[in-house]
Amino acid sequence: EAARVASLTDVLLNTAGAGIGAVVALGYVAVGTHLRIPGLVESRPAPVPLGFVLLWLSYRLAPFVPTLDWQKIKDALKPVFLSPTLDVFEILRFLVGWLVIAHAVRRIWRREYTLLVLVALAVGTELGRVVIVGKTVNPAELVALAATFALLPFMRRVPTARRLLILSLALAGVVVVQGLEPWHLDATAHAFSWVPFKNSLSDALEVNISVLLEKCFWYASLVWLLTQRSGALVASAAATTLLVAAIEFVQMWLPGRSAEITDPLLVLAAAGLLGLMGGNGREHRTA
């Protein structure tokens, strides 16, 4: 096609990506057999919660291009020291995200290690945003992290079923609020796009990829938590798909929003991966 260009660079990048994926897979298999890591709940990290931790880090740290430029470091810290602005919903959004990560970490590491791992993840994420191109430290996330560590002792005392319900409702709230912004309707509907990822692959690709990673985290996490509570992957996926599809339908009347089929497909893809990776069972732990 006239708009496409054949490039050997694409072939090399795809090959390199496949090679890196193979090396990571071999490294994962080696854990628990040739490589012993103390503190894990199982012989190797549970694949589903580990996937959520990696997905969250990908959302927060993509495009993974570091720089030690002093001006970049100062620019990354300016939102904290020079012009800090705090949005209540943004704080709550990060709070929910980090509480989900805390839940995932507890599925990977034994209780005495979870706090240390969470601190390492939080510090690593914020330091990464200081040195990675295009990223800055978000004051709202810092407040949310402080609230997360303050809430952890209370969340540990909540029975598992109730904790999963709280996290699921909070996640659903984040999905709804983000999906229905700016909360006022146009008089006429916009077109609905039936082409998957049409908007994600246009305009600012780096920003769109970050948004796509964030959506994958929210949707997959909601399916996972609902499944852990109910033990019914199909029902959890169907409920999440209906919620997301309803939001996309309303977005046809929301200014500045793009209604498309991509988001419901992301939920279905996440459910399929959870089923393949063994994330379709009820959580039985009580603490």
PDB file of C-alpha atoms in Angstrom:
ATOM      1  CA  GLU A   1       0.000   0.000   0.000  1.00  0.00           C
ATOM      2  CA  ALA A   2       1.095   3.596  -0.618  1.00  0.00           C
ATOM      3  CA  ALA A   3       1.038   4.454   3.099  1.00  0.00           C
ATOM      4  CA  ARG A   4       3.271   1.522   4.127  1.00  0.00           C
ATOM      5  CA  VAL A   5       7.054   1.184   3.755  1.00  0.00           C
ATOM      6  CA  ALA A   6       8.968  -2.091   3.758  1.00  0.00           C
ATOM      7  CA  SER A   7      11.914  -1.849   6.142  1.00  0.00           C
ATOM      8  CA  LEU A   8      14.629  -4.234   7.263  1.00  0.00           C
ATOM      9  CA  THR A   9      14.660  -2.330  10.565  1.00  0.00           C
ATOM     10  CA  ASP A  10      11.220  -3.691  11.388  1.00  0.00           C
ATOM     11  CA  VAL A  11      12.427  -7.233  10.723  1.00  0.00           C
ATOM     12  CA  LEU A  12      15.460  -6.746  12.969  1.00  0.00           C
ATOM     13  CA  LEU A  13      13.389  -5.191  15.769  1.00  0.00           C
ATOM     14  CA  ASN A  14      10.798  -7.956  15.609  1.00  0.00           C
ATOM     15  CA  THR A  15      13.536 -10.585  15.680  1.00  0.00           C
ATOM     16  CA  ALA A  16      15.249  -8.872  18.599  1.00  0.00           C
ATOM     17  CA  GLY A  17      11.951  -8.665  20.466  1.00  0.00           C
ATOM     18  CA  ALA A  18      11.297 -12.365  19.929  1.00  0.00           C
ATOM     19  CA  GLY A  19      14.821 -13.164  21.089  1.00  0.00           C
ATOM     20  CA  ILE A  20      14.491 -11.087  24.241  1.00  0.00           C
ATOM     21  CA  GLY A  21      11.146 -12.739  24.978  1.00  0.00           C
ATOM     22  CA  ALA A  22      12.720 -16.176  24.610  1.00  0.00           C
ATOM     23  CA  VAL A  23      15.570 -15.257  26.955  1.00  0.00           C
ATOM     24  CA  VAL A  24      13.109 -13.921  29.554  1.00  0.00           C
ATOM     25  CA  ALA A  25      11.035 -17.115  29.281  1.00  0.00           C
ATOM     26  CA  LEU A  26      14.133 -19.279  29.775  1.00  0.00           C
ATOM     27  CA  GLY A  27      15.133 -17.183  32.770  1.00  0.00           C
ATOM     28  CA  TYR A  28      11.665 -17.580  34.283  1.00  0.00           C
ATOM     29  CA  VAL A  29      11.786 -21.361  33.824  1.00  0.00           C
ATOM     30  CA  ALA A  30      15.232 -21.442  35.456  1.00  0.00           C
ATOM     31  CA  VAL A  31      13.826 -19.890  38.642  1.00  0.00           C
ATOM     32  CA  GLY A  32      12.967 -22.686  41.042  1.00  0.00           C
ATOM     33  CA  THR A  33      15.135 -25.237  39.236  1.00  0.00           C
ATOM     34  CA  HIS A  34      18.631 -23.846  38.644  1.00  0.00           C
ATOM     35  CA  LEU A  35      18.080 -20.537  40.435  1.00  0.00           C
ATOM     36  CA  ARG A  36      16.620 -20.243  43.931  1.00  0.00           C
ATOM     37  CA  ILE A  37      15.102 -16.952  45.088  1.00  0.00           C
ATOM     38  CA  PRO A  38      14.355 -16.762  48.836  1.00  0.00           C
ATOM     39  CA  GLY A  39      11.006 -15.461  50.001  1.00  0.00           C
ATOM     40  CA  LEU A  40       8.807 -16.619  47.121  1.00  0.00           C
ATOM     41  CA  VAL A  41       5.435 -18.150  47.958  1.00  0.00           C
ATOM     42  CA  GLU A  42       6.070 -20.850  45.330  1.00  0.00           C
ATOM     43  CA  SER A  43       9.238 -22.196  43.733  1.00  0.00           C
ATOM     44  CA  ARG A  44       8.952 -19.517  41.013  1.00  0.00           C
ATOM     45  CA  PRO A  45       6.875 -16.302  40.843  1.00  0.00           C
ATOM     46  CA  ALA A  46       3.219 -16.949  40.064  1.00  0.00           C
ATOM     47  CA  PRO A  47       2.841 -15.918  36.400  1.00  0.00           C
ATOM     48  CA  VAL A  48      -0.444 -14.003  36.681  1.00  0.00           C
ATOM     49  CA  PRO A  49       0.435 -11.604  39.555  1.00  0.00           C
ATOM     50  CA  LEU A  50       3.953 -11.249  38.131  1.00  0.00           C
ATOM     51  CA  GLY A  51       2.385 -10.242  34.821  1.00  0.00           C
ATOM     52  CA  PHE A  52       0.382  -7.489  36.519  1.00  0.00           C
ATOM     53  CA  VAL A  53       3.475  -6.106  38.244  1.00  0.00           C
ATOM     54  CA  LEU A  54       5.346  -6.040  34.924  1.00  0.00           C
ATOM     55  CA  LEU A  55       2.359  -4.490  33.152  1.00  0.00           C
ATOM     56  CA  TRP A  56       2.143  -1.696  35.740  1.00  0.00           C
ATOM     57  CA  LEU A  57       5.879  -1.026  35.473  1.00  0.00           C
ATOM     58  CA  SER A  58       5.591  -0.954  31.688  1.00  0.00           C
ATOM     59  CA  TYR A  59       2.806   1.620  31.936  1.00  0.00           C
ATOM     60  CA  ARG A  60       4.762   3.800  34.343  1.00  0.00           C
ATOM     61  CA  LEU A  61       8.193   3.496  32.682  1.00  0.00           C
ATOM     62  CA  ALA A  62       7.661   3.085  28.927  1.00  0.00           C
ATOM     63  CA  PRO A  63       9.534   3.829  26.611  1.00  0.00           C
ATOM     64  CA  PHE A  64      12.413   2.601  28.851  1.00  0.00           C
ATOM     65  CA  VAL A  65      14.940   5.018  27.344  1.00  0.00           C
ATOM     66  CA  PRO A  66      17.146   6.379  30.160  1.00  0.00           C
ATOM     67  CA  THR A  67      19.268   9.492  30.079  1.00  0.00           C
ATOM     68  CA  LEU A  68      21.593  11.076  32.612  1.00  0.00           C
ATOM     69  CA  ASP A  69      21.105  14.567  31.231  1.00  0.00           C
ATOM     70  CA  TRP A  70      21.029  16.970  34.187  1.00  0.00           C
ATOM     71  CA  GLN A  71      18.395  19.187  32.597  1.00  0.00           C
ATOM     72  CA  LYS A  72      16.116  16.159  32.089  1.00  0.00           C
ATOM     73  CA  ILE A  73      16.495  15.214  35.763  1.00  0.00           C
ATOM     74  CA  LYS A  74      15.620  18.764  36.866  1.00  0.00           C
ATOM     75  CA  ASP A  75      12.601  18.833  34.546  1.00  0.00           C
ATOM     76  CA  ALA A  76      11.409  15.506  35.950  1.00  0.00           C
ATOM     77  CA  LEU A  77      11.483  16.894  39.498  1.00  0.00           C
ATOM     78  CA  LYS A  78       9.930  20.282  38.731  1.00  0.00           C
ATOM     79  CA  PRO A  79       6.301  19.092  39.152  1.00  0.00           C
ATOM     80  CA  VAL A  80       7.155  18.124  42.740  1.00  0.00           C
ATOM     81  CA  PHE A  81       9.224  21.105  43.888  1.00  0.00           C
ATOM     82  CA  LEU A  82       8.252  24.056  41.694  1.00  0.00           C
ATOM     83  CA  SER A  83       4.624  23.644  40.667  1.00  0.00           C
ATOM     84  CA  PRO A  84       2.987  20.773  42.521  1.00  0.00           C
ATOM     85  CA  THR A  85      -0.661  20.244  41.579  1.00  0.00           C
ATOM     86  CA  LEU A  86      -2.850  17.577  43.114  1.00  0.00           C
ATOM     87  CA  ASP A  87      -6.001  16.159  41.596  1.00  0.00           C
ATOM     88  CA  VAL A  88      -8.156  14.084  43.958  1.00  0.00           C
ATOM     89  CA  PHE A  89      -9.186  11.550  41.341  1.00  0.00           C
ATOM     90  CA  GLU A  90      -5.604  11.164  40.131  1.00  0.00           C
ATOM     91  CA  ILE A  91      -4.498  10.409  43.685  1.00  0.00           C
ATOM     92  CA  LEU A  92      -7.285   7.833  44.039  1.00  0.00           C
ATOM     93  CA  ARG A  93      -6.411   6.306  40.662  1.00  0.00           C
ATOM     94  CA  PHE A  94      -2.790   5.774  41.650  1.00  0.00           C
ATOM     95  CA  LEU A  95      -3.854   4.568  45.082  1.00  0.00           C
ATOM     96  CA  VAL A  96      -6.019   1.859  43.541  1.00  0.00           C
ATOM     97  CA  GLY A  97      -3.257   0.888  41.132  1.00  0.00           C
ATOM     98  CA  TRP A  98      -0.660   0.497  43.856  1.00  0.00           C
ATOM     99  CA  LEU A  99      -3.079  -1.415  46.093  1.00  0.00           C
ATOM    100  CA  VAL A 100      -3.603  -3.868  43.232  1.00  0.00           C
ATOM    101  CA  ILE A 101       0.182  -4.166  42.915  1.00  0.00           C
ATOM    102  CA  ALA A 102       0.398  -4.775  46.662  1.00  0.00           C
ATOM    103  CA  HIS A 103      -2.185  -7.555  46.276  1.00  0.00           C
ATOM    104  CA  ALA A 104      -0.186  -9.065  43.399  1.00  0.00           C
ATOM    105  CA  VAL A 105       3.078  -8.870  45.353  1.00  0.00           C
ATOM    106  CA  ARG A 106       1.463 -10.778  48.230  1.00  0.00           C
ATOM    107  CA  ARG A 107       0.657 -13.578  45.790  1.00  0.00           C
ATOM    108  CA  ILE A 108       4.343 -13.764  44.796  1.00  0.00           C
ATOM    109  CA  TRP A 109       6.275 -13.125  48.016  1.00  0.00           C
ATOM    110  CA  ARG A 110       5.775 -14.335  51.566  1.00  0.00           C
ATOM    111  CA  ARG A 111       4.351 -11.788  54.001  1.00  0.00           C
ATOM    112  CA  GLU A 112       7.655 -10.905  55.644  1.00  0.00           C
ATOM    113  CA  TYR A 113       9.074  -9.874  52.248  1.00  0.00           C
ATOM    114  CA  THR A 114       6.120  -8.000  50.750  1.00  0.00           C
ATOM    115  CA  LEU A 115       6.794  -4.609  52.326  1.00  0.00           C
ATOM    116  CA  LEU A 116      10.434  -4.632  51.210  1.00  0.00           C
ATOM    117  CA  VAL A 117       9.452  -5.626  47.660  1.00  0.00           C
ATOM    118  CA  LEU A 118       6.794  -2.904  47.508  1.00  0.00           C
ATOM    119  CA  VAL A 119       9.250  -0.273  48.707  1.00  0.00           C
ATOM    120  CA  ALA A 120      11.732  -1.413  46.058  1.00  0.00           C
ATOM    121  CA  LEU A 121       9.070  -1.230  43.342  1.00  0.00           C
ATOM    122  CA  ALA A 122       7.917   2.227  44.445  1.00  0.00           C
ATOM    123  CA  VAL A 123      11.433   3.665  44.698  1.00  0.00           C
ATOM    124  CA  GLY A 124      12.488   2.045  41.431  1.00  0.00           C
ATOM    125  CA  THR A 125       9.437   3.425  39.636  1.00  0.00           C
ATOM    126  CA  GLU A 126       9.967   6.986  40.816  1.00  0.00           C
ATOM    127  CA  LEU A 127      13.710   6.927  40.156  1.00  0.00           C
ATOM    128  CA  GLY A 128      12.978   5.486  36.744  1.00  0.00           C
ATOM    129  CA  ARG A 129      10.625   8.344  35.932  1.00  0.00           C
ATOM    130  CA  VAL A 130      13.393  10.764  36.870  1.00  0.00           C
ATOM    131  CA  VAL A 131      15.848   9.407  34.288  1.00  0.00           C
ATOM    132  CA  ILE A 132      13.589   8.008  31.544  1.00  0.00           C
ATOM    133  CA  VAL A 133      12.958  10.235  28.547  1.00  0.00           C
ATOM    134  CA  GLY A 134       9.528  11.873  28.518  1.00  0.00           C
ATOM    135  CA  LYS A 135       8.678  10.986  32.120  1.00  0.00           C
ATOM    136  CA  THR A 136       8.297  13.168  35.201  1.00  0.00           C
ATOM    137  CA  VAL A 137       7.600  12.491  38.858  1.00  0.00           C
ATOM    138  CA  ASN A 138       3.898  12.896  39.567  1.00  0.00           C
ATOM    139  CA  PRO A 139       3.059  14.479  42.961  1.00  0.00           C
ATOM    140  CA  ALA A 140      -0.295  12.690  42.961  1.00  0.00           C
ATOM    141  CA  GLU A 141       1.466   9.337  42.726  1.00  0.00           C
ATOM    142  CA  LEU A 142       3.749  10.230  45.627  1.00  0.00           C
ATOM    143  CA  VAL A 143       0.724  11.052  47.781  1.00  0.00           C
ATOM    144  CA  ALA A 144      -0.952   7.834  46.635  1.00  0.00           C
ATOM    145  CA  LEU A 145       2.146   5.809  47.554  1.00  0.00           C
ATOM    146  CA  ALA A 146       2.167   7.322  51.034  1.00  0.00           C
ATOM    147  CA  ALA A 147      -1.528   6.454  51.389  1.00  0.00           C
ATOM    148  CA  THR A 148      -0.871   2.934  50.085  1.00  0.00           C
ATOM    149  CA  PHE A 149       1.747   2.169  52.725  1.00  0.00           C
ATOM    150  CA  ALA A 150      -0.487   3.708  55.396  1.00  0.00           C
ATOM    151  CA  LEU A 151      -3.408   1.489  54.335  1.00  0.00           C
ATOM    152  CA  LEU A 152      -1.468  -1.777  54.021  1.00  0.00           C
ATOM    153  CA  PRO A 153      -1.732  -2.771  57.718  1.00  0.00           C
ATOM    154  CA  PHE A 154      -5.506  -2.264  57.614  1.00  0.00           C
ATOM    155  CA  MET A 155      -5.924  -4.125  54.319  1.00  0.00           C
ATOM    156  CA  ARG A 156      -4.066  -7.108  55.756  1.00  0.00           C
ATOM    157  CA  ARG A 157      -6.666  -7.414  58.513  1.00  0.00           C
ATOM    158  CA  VAL A 158      -9.564  -7.461  56.041  1.00  0.00           C
ATOM    159  CA  PRO A 159     -10.743 -10.968  55.039  1.00  0.00           C
ATOM    160  CA  THR A 160      -9.688 -11.953  51.533  1.00  0.00           C
ATOM    161  CA  ALA A 161     -13.200 -11.983  50.039  1.00  0.00           C
ATOM    162  CA  ARG A 162     -13.961  -8.504  51.368  1.00  0.00           C
ATOM    163  CA  ARG A 163     -10.567  -7.171  50.280  1.00  0.00           C
ATOM    164  CA  LEU A 164     -11.137  -8.479  46.762  1.00  0.00           C
ATOM    165  CA  LEU A 165     -14.590  -6.886  46.709  1.00  0.00           C
ATOM    166  CA  ILE A 166     -13.189  -3.513  47.828  1.00  0.00           C
ATOM    167  CA  LEU A 167     -10.438  -3.600  45.213  1.00  0.00           C
ATOM    168  CA  SER A 168     -12.872  -4.715  42.483  1.00  0.00           C
ATOM    169  CA  LEU A 169     -15.322  -1.909  43.227  1.00  0.00           C
ATOM    170  CA  ALA A 170     -12.505   0.632  43.378  1.00  0.00           C
ATOM    171  CA  LEU A 171     -11.121  -0.618  40.059  1.00  0.00           C
ATOM    172  CA  ALA A 172     -14.538  -0.484  38.432  1.00  0.00           C
ATOM    173  CA  GLY A 173     -14.907   3.068  39.723  1.00  0.00           C
ATOM    174  CA  VAL A 174     -11.598   4.082  38.149  1.00  0.00           C
ATOM    175  CA  VAL A 175     -12.627   2.528  34.821  1.00  0.00           C
ATOM    176  CA  VAL A 176     -16.000   4.300  34.845  1.00  0.00           C
ATOM    177  CA  VAL A 177     -14.702   7.722  35.885  1.00  0.00           C
ATOM    178  CA  GLN A 178     -11.852   7.654  33.361  1.00  0.00           C
ATOM    179  CA  GLY A 179     -14.110   6.351  30.638  1.00  0.00           C
ATOM    180  CA  LEU A 180     -16.833   8.977  31.102  1.00  0.00           C
ATOM    181  CA  GLU A 181     -14.673  12.085  31.398  1.00  0.00           C
ATOM    182  CA  PRO A 182     -15.323  14.997  30.780  1.00  0.00           C
ATOM    183  CA  TRP A 183     -18.813  14.124  32.094  1.00  0.00           C
ATOM    184  CA  HIS A 184     -20.945  16.151  29.688  1.00  0.00           C
ATOM    185  CA  LEU A 185     -22.539  15.056  26.435  1.00  0.00           C
ATOM    186  CA  ASP A 186     -22.604  16.471  22.926  1.00  0.00           C
ATOM    187  CA  ALA A 187     -25.913  16.908  21.178  1.00  0.00           C
ATOM    188  CA  THR A 188     -24.959  14.518  18.361  1.00  0.00           C
ATOM    189  CA  ALA A 189     -23.157  11.188  18.426  1.00  0.00           C
ATOM    190  CA  HIS A 190     -19.692  10.612  16.968  1.00  0.00           C
ATOM    191  CA  ALA A 191     -18.883   7.624  14.784  1.00  0.00           C
ATOM    192  CA  PHE A 192     -18.090   4.292  16.427  1.00  0.00           C
ATOM    193  CA  SER A 193     -14.877   2.701  15.135  1.00  0.00           C
ATOM    194  CA  TRP A 194     -15.024  -1.039  14.482  1.00  0.00           C
ATOM    195  CA  VAL A 195     -11.322  -1.152  13.525  1.00  0.00           C
ATOM    196  CA  PRO A 196      -9.272  -2.430  16.502  1.00  0.00           C
ATOM    197  CA  PHE A 197      -6.400  -0.200  17.670  1.00  0.00           C
ATOM    198  CA  LYS A 198      -7.136   2.396  14.991  1.00  0.00           C
ATOM    199  CA  ASN A 199      -6.676   5.347  17.342  1.00  0.00           C
ATOM    200  CA  SER A 200      -3.854   3.715  19.322  1.00  0.00           C
ATOM    201  CA  LEU A 201      -1.659   3.516  16.218  1.00  0.00           C
ATOM    202  CA  SER A 202      -2.166   7.109  15.130  1.00  0.00           C
ATOM    203  CA  ASP A 203      -1.062  10.554  16.335  1.00  0.00           C
ATOM    204  CA  ALA A 204       1.495  10.451  19.221  1.00  0.00           C
ATOM    205  CA  LEU A 205       2.431   6.766  19.272  1.00  0.00           C
ATOM    206  CA  GLU A 206       4.407   6.936  22.532  1.00  0.00           C
ATOM    207  CA  VAL A 207       1.496   8.513  24.425  1.00  0.00           C
ATOM    208  CA  ASN A 208      -1.003   6.099  22.886  1.00  0.00           C
ATOM    209  CA  ILE A 209       1.080   3.087  23.860  1.00  0.00           C
ATOM    210  CA  SER A 210       1.220   4.337  27.459  1.00  0.00           C
ATOM    211  CA  VAL A 211      -2.566   4.788  27.464  1.00  0.00           C
ATOM    212  CA  LEU A 212      -3.000   1.312  25.974  1.00  0.00           C
ATOM    213  CA  LEU A 213      -0.784  -0.259  28.647  1.00  0.00           C
ATOM    214  CA  GLU A 214      -2.766   1.525  31.354  1.00  0.00           C
ATOM    215  CA  LYS A 215      -6.075   0.251  29.951  1.00  0.00           C
ATOM    216  CA  CYS A 216      -4.691  -3.279  29.777  1.00  0.00           C
ATOM    217  CA  PHE A 217      -3.742  -3.037  33.440  1.00  0.00           C
ATOM    218  CA  TRP A 218      -7.147  -1.768  34.612  1.00  0.00           C
ATOM    219  CA  TYR A 219      -9.226  -4.173  32.542  1.00  0.00           C
ATOM    220  CA  ALA A 220      -7.136  -7.267  33.181  1.00  0.00           C
ATOM    221  CA  SER A 221      -6.886  -6.467  36.901  1.00  0.00           C
ATOM    222  CA  LEU A 222     -10.650  -6.132  37.184  1.00  0.00           C
ATOM    223  CA  VAL A 223     -11.227  -9.486  35.485  1.00  0.00           C
ATOM    224  CA  TRP A 224      -8.559 -11.088  37.681  1.00  0.00           C
ATOM    225  CA  LEU A 225      -9.903  -9.732  40.984  1.00  0.00           C
ATOM    226  CA  LEU A 226     -13.494 -10.626  40.123  1.00  0.00           C
ATOM    227  CA  THR A 227     -12.350 -14.116  39.157  1.00  0.00           C
ATOM    228  CA  GLN A 228     -10.385 -14.527  42.372  1.00  0.00           C
ATOM    229  CA  ARG A 229     -13.460 -13.629  44.369  1.00  0.00           C
ATOM    230  CA  SER A 230     -16.013 -15.675  42.415  1.00  0.00           C
ATOM    231  CA  GLY A 231     -13.950 -18.416  40.794  1.00  0.00           C
ATOM    232  CA  ALA A 232     -15.845 -17.768  37.534  1.00  0.00           C
ATOM    233  CA  LEU A 233     -13.579 -16.419  34.822  1.00  0.00           C
ATOM    234  CA  VAL A 234     -16.242 -16.377  32.094  1.00  0.00           C
ATOM    235  CA  ALA A 235     -18.756 -14.473  34.228  1.00  0.00           C
ATOM    236  CA  SER A 236     -16.083 -11.998  35.395  1.00  0.00           C
ATOM    237  CA  ALA A 237     -14.924 -11.400  31.826  1.00  0.00           C
ATOM    238  CA  ALA A 238     -18.514 -10.977  30.618  1.00  0.00           C
ATOM    239  CA  ALA A 239     -19.323  -8.440  33.355  1.00  0.00           C
ATOM    240  CA  THR A 240     -16.173  -6.437  32.648  1.00  0.00           C
ATOM    241  CA  THR A 241     -16.776  -6.565  28.892  1.00  0.00           C
ATOM    242  CA  LEU A 242     -20.339  -5.295  29.313  1.00  0.00           C
ATOM    243  CA  LEU A 243     -19.128  -2.460  31.559  1.00  0.00           C
ATOM    244  CA  VAL A 244     -16.425  -1.397  29.104  1.00  0.00           C
ATOM    245  CA  ALA A 245     -18.754  -1.746  26.094  1.00  0.00           C
ATOM    246  CA  ALA A 246     -21.345   0.465  27.818  1.00  0.00           C
ATOM    247  CA  ILE A 247     -18.672   3.093  28.450  1.00  0.00           C
ATOM    248  CA  GLU A 248     -17.601   2.979  24.802  1.00  0.00           C
ATOM    249  CA  PHE A 249     -21.230   3.404  23.753  1.00  0.00           C
ATOM    250  CA  VAL A 250     -21.605   6.527  25.915  1.00  0.00           C
ATOM    251  CA  GLN A 251     -18.319   7.882  24.539  1.00  0.00           C
ATOM    252  CA  MET A 252     -20.022   8.413  21.185  1.00  0.00           C
ATOM    253  CA  TRP A 253     -21.597  11.506  22.815  1.00  0.00           C
ATOM    254  CA  LEU A 254     -18.560  12.597  24.869  1.00  0.00           C
ATOM    255  CA  PRO A 255     -16.484  15.473  23.423  1.00  0.00           C
ATOM    256  CA  GLY A 256     -12.887  14.592  22.706  1.00  0.00           C
ATOM    257  CA  ARG A 257     -13.393  10.854  23.167  1.00  0.00           C
ATOM    258  CA  SER A 258     -13.099   8.049  20.603  1.00  0.00           C
ATOM    259  CA  ALA A 259     -15.661   5.261  20.804  1.00  0.00           C
ATOM    260  CA  GLU A 260     -14.156   2.039  19.441  1.00  0.00           C
ATOM    261  CA  ILE A 261     -14.198  -1.738  19.687  1.00  0.00           C
ATOM    262  CA  THR A 262     -10.620  -1.909  21.009  1.00  0.00           C
ATOM    263  CA  ASP A 263     -11.403  -1.745  24.730  1.00  0.00           C
ATOM    264  CA  PRO A 264     -13.934  -4.630  24.853  1.00  0.00           C
ATOM    265  CA  LEU A 265     -11.475  -6.702  22.809  1.00  0.00           C
ATOM    266  CA  LEU A 266      -8.750  -5.921  25.346  1.00  0.00           C
ATOM    267  CA  VAL A 267     -10.964  -7.340  28.103  1.00  0.00           C
ATOM    268  CA  LEU A 268     -11.587 -10.541  26.136  1.00  0.00           C
ATOM    269  CA  ALA A 269      -7.890 -10.897  25.334  1.00  0.00           C
ATOM    270  CA  ALA A 270      -7.023 -10.413  29.013  1.00  0.00           C
ATOM    271  CA  ALA A 271      -9.543 -13.068  30.028  1.00  0.00           C
ATOM    272  CA  GLY A 272      -8.077 -15.487  27.504  1.00  0.00           C
ATOM    273  CA  LEU A 273      -4.554 -14.916  28.815  1.00  0.00           C
ATOM    274  CA  LEU A 274      -5.717 -15.344  32.408  1.00  0.00           C
ATOM    275  CA  GLY A 275      -7.280 -18.654  31.490  1.00  0.00           C
ATOM    276  CA  LEU A 276      -4.110 -19.847  29.762  1.00  0.00           C
ATOM    277  CA  MET A 277      -1.888 -18.701  32.642  1.00  0.00           C
ATOM    278  CA  GLY A 278      -3.990 -20.282  35.366  1.00  0.00           C
ATOM    279  CA  GLY A 279      -5.579 -17.127  36.713  1.00  0.00           C
ATOM    280  CA  ASN A 280      -9.114 -18.535  36.623  1.00  0.00           C
ATOM    281  CA  GLY A 281      -9.392 -19.848  40.165  1.00  0.00           C
ATOM    282  CA  ARG A 282     -10.807 -18.509  43.410  1.00  0.00           C
ATOM    283  CA  GLU A 283      -8.426 -17.008  45.966  1.00  0.00           C
ATOM    284  CA  HIS A 284      -8.579 -19.101  49.148  1.00  0.00           C
ATOM    285  CA  ARG A 285      -6.117 -17.269  51.360  1.00  0.00           C
ATOM    286  CA  THR A 286      -7.751 -15.517  54.287  1.00  0.00           C
ATOM    287  CA  ALA A 287      -5.020 -13.104  55.316  1.00  0.00           C
TER     288      ALA A 287
END
